[in-house]
Each structure stands twice: as C-alpha cells, then as structure tokens.
C-alpha cells in the first residue's frame, strides 16, 4: 500500500480511537456524510491518472493494467467510468441504438 493511502487509513483508525464517544460519533458522522462526494471525486481523479498513463507513447490497456496490477478490462472500465458489478452497465444492444 502506498504511503499516502496508508495515511488515509491511519486517519480513519484514529477517528475510531477518539476517547469521548460524543466527539467520536460527531467526527465519524462528518466523515461518513462526506464520503459519497469524495468517492466520486476519487474515481474521477483515478480516471484522469489512468488516462495519463494510456496517453503515453506505446501504452495499451494491457501495459497499463500490468503496471497497476489490474486486468486490462478493469483499465477499460475505469476509462468508461464504470465501477462495481457489471450488472449496472448498459447492455450492448442498448449502447448500439
């Protein structure tokens, strides 16, 4: 795990360790309330970073996937803005129309 990601997880752990239950509940509530918008922003930032990787000379879905430790289809999904289960993705016939 990267140092930056570890700092985020350490901060979350620190929230759970706040001694005063009132302050702990408030702090955790603030974070939980902000997560949905942060989640969207993080996905957009990841998509931009993957796009930068794909724009390098000679880059391909497979080479970027190998570099990131994910499958080429996951790279493709990130660039299309998909996440999670494939059950919510448009069906092929829906996108062709």
mmCIF file of C-alpha atoms in Angstrom:
data_model
loop_
_atom_site.group_PDB
_atom_site.id
_atom_site.type_symbol
_atom_site.label_atom_id
_atom_site.label_comp_id
_atom_site.label_asym_id
_atom_site.label_seq_id
_atom_site.Cartn_x
_atom_site.Cartn_y
_atom_site.Cartn_z
ATOM 1 C CA UNK A 1 0.000 0.000 0.000
ATOM 2 C CA UNK A 2 1.295 3.471 -0.817
ATOM 3 C CA UNK A 3 2.352 5.811 1.965
ATOM 4 C CA UNK A 4 -0.435 8.254 1.063
ATOM 5 C CA UNK A 5 -3.135 5.575 1.150
ATOM 6 C CA UNK A 6 -1.802 4.284 4.472
ATOM 7 C CA UNK A 7 -2.077 7.781 5.965
ATOM 8 C CA UNK A 8 -5.766 7.888 4.982
ATOM 9 C CA UNK A 9 -6.431 4.535 6.646
ATOM 10 C CA UNK A 10 -4.442 5.578 9.727
ATOM 11 C CA UNK A 11 -6.590 8.709 9.997
ATOM 12 C CA UNK A 12 -9.752 6.596 9.844
ATOM 13 C CA UNK A 13 -8.383 4.352 12.580
ATOM 14 C CA UNK A 14 -7.585 7.431 14.673
ATOM 15 C CA UNK A 15 -11.230 8.536 14.408
ATOM 16 C CA UNK A 16 -12.310 5.240 15.918
ATOM 17 C CA UNK A 17 -9.922 5.794 18.823
ATOM 18 C CA UNK A 18 -11.321 9.175 19.943
ATOM 19 C CA UNK A 19 -11.915 8.698 23.682
ATOM 20 C CA UNK A 20 -15.029 10.840 24.061
ATOM 21 C CA UNK A 21 -17.980 8.988 22.493
ATOM 22 C CA UNK A 22 -19.761 12.226 21.608
ATOM 23 C CA UNK A 23 -16.744 13.604 19.768
ATOM 24 C CA UNK A 24 -16.078 10.194 18.186
ATOM 25 C CA UNK A 25 -19.663 9.969 16.916
ATOM 26 C CA UNK A 26 -19.556 13.534 15.561
ATOM 27 C CA UNK A 27 -16.218 13.040 13.814
ATOM 28 C CA UNK A 28 -17.263 9.716 12.301
ATOM 29 C CA UNK A 29 -20.572 11.254 11.205
ATOM 30 C CA UNK A 30 -18.760 14.098 9.437
ATOM 31 C CA UNK A 31 -16.592 11.649 7.542
ATOM 32 C CA UNK A 32 -19.493 9.366 6.638
ATOM 33 C CA UNK A 33 -21.504 12.333 5.371
ATOM 34 C CA UNK A 34 -18.634 13.464 3.118
ATOM 35 C CA UNK A 35 -17.699 10.048 1.718
ATOM 36 C CA UNK A 36 -20.196 9.943 -1.194
ATOM 37 C CA UNK A 37 -18.884 13.150 -2.773
ATOM 38 C CA UNK A 38 -15.287 12.194 -2.020
ATOM 39 C CA UNK A 39 -15.835 8.779 -3.569
ATOM 40 C CA UNK A 40 -16.960 10.385 -6.835
ATOM 41 C CA UNK A 41 -14.002 12.793 -6.793
ATOM 42 C CA UNK A 42 -11.556 9.947 -6.142
ATOM 43 C CA UNK A 43 -12.967 7.917 -9.045
ATOM 44 C CA UNK A 44 -12.644 10.930 -11.353
ATOM 45 C CA UNK A 45 -9.058 11.539 -10.203
ATOM 46 C CA UNK A 46 -8.206 7.858 -10.789
ATOM 47 C CA UNK A 47 -9.775 8.007 -14.243
ATOM 48 C CA UNK A 48 -7.659 11.061 -15.091
ATOM 49 C CA UNK A 49 -4.480 9.346 -13.847
ATOM 50 C CA UNK A 50 -5.220 6.204 -15.860
ATOM 51 C CA UNK A 51 -5.922 8.394 -18.879
ATOM 52 C CA UNK A 52 -2.491 9.987 -18.476
ATOM 53 C CA UNK A 53 -0.919 6.536 -18.384
ATOM 54 C CA UNK A 54 -2.780 5.484 -21.528
ATOM 55 C CA UNK A 55 -1.677 8.647 -23.344
ATOM 56 C CA UNK A 56 1.996 7.736 -23.028
ATOM 57 C CA UNK A 57 3.645 6.579 -26.245
ATOM 58 C CA UNK A 58 3.199 2.846 -26.737
ATOM 59 C CA UNK A 59 0.796 2.457 -23.817
ATOM 60 C CA UNK A 60 -2.029 -0.040 -24.064
ATOM 61 C CA UNK A 61 -4.817 -1.273 -21.828
ATOM 62 C CA UNK A 62 -2.719 -4.353 -21.079
ATOM 63 C CA UNK A 63 0.505 -2.465 -20.315
ATOM 64 C CA UNK A 64 -1.269 -0.004 -18.024
ATOM 65 C CA UNK A 65 -3.133 -2.857 -16.332
ATOM 66 C CA UNK A 66 0.149 -4.689 -15.726
ATOM 67 C CA UNK A 67 1.707 -1.525 -14.309
ATOM 68 C CA UNK A 68 -1.212 -1.013 -11.927
ATOM 69 C CA UNK A 69 -1.621 -4.684 -11.053
ATOM 70 C CA UNK A 70 -5.142 -4.893 -12.507
ATOM 71 C CA UNK A 71 -6.654 -6.519 -15.580
ATOM 72 C CA UNK A 72 -6.887 -4.717 -18.904
ATOM 73 C CA UNK A 73 -10.672 -4.920 -18.719
ATOM 74 C CA UNK A 74 -10.567 -3.056 -15.395
ATOM 75 C CA UNK A 75 -8.484 -0.324 -17.048
ATOM 76 C CA UNK A 76 -11.100 -0.164 -19.794
ATOM 77 C CA UNK A 77 -13.906 0.018 -17.206
ATOM 78 C CA UNK A 78 -12.144 2.849 -15.348
ATOM 79 C CA UNK A 79 -11.845 4.844 -18.559
ATOM 80 C CA UNK A 80 -15.523 4.286 -19.345
ATOM 81 C CA UNK A 81 -16.463 5.425 -15.836
ATOM 82 C CA UNK A 82 -17.754 2.032 -14.754
ATOM 83 C CA UNK A 83 -17.217 0.676 -11.273
ATOM 84 C CA UNK A 84 -18.546 -2.175 -9.243
ATOM 85 C CA UNK A 85 -20.583 -5.001 -10.650
ATOM 86 C CA UNK A 86 -21.204 -5.361 -14.366
ATOM 87 C CA UNK A 87 -24.922 -5.714 -13.664
ATOM 88 C CA UNK A 88 -25.407 -1.926 -13.826
ATOM 89 C CA UNK A 89 -23.595 -1.418 -17.111
ATOM 90 C CA UNK A 90 -25.545 -0.732 -20.268
ATOM 91 C CA UNK A 91 -26.255 -3.810 -22.344
ATOM 92 C CA UNK A 92 -24.541 -3.993 -25.716
ATOM 93 C CA UNK A 93 -27.792 -3.590 -27.668
ATOM 94 C CA UNK A 94 -28.684 -0.517 -25.553
ATOM 95 C CA UNK A 95 -25.421 1.229 -26.448
ATOM 96 C CA UNK A 96 -25.695 0.416 -30.154
ATOM 97 C CA UNK A 97 -29.093 2.048 -30.606
#
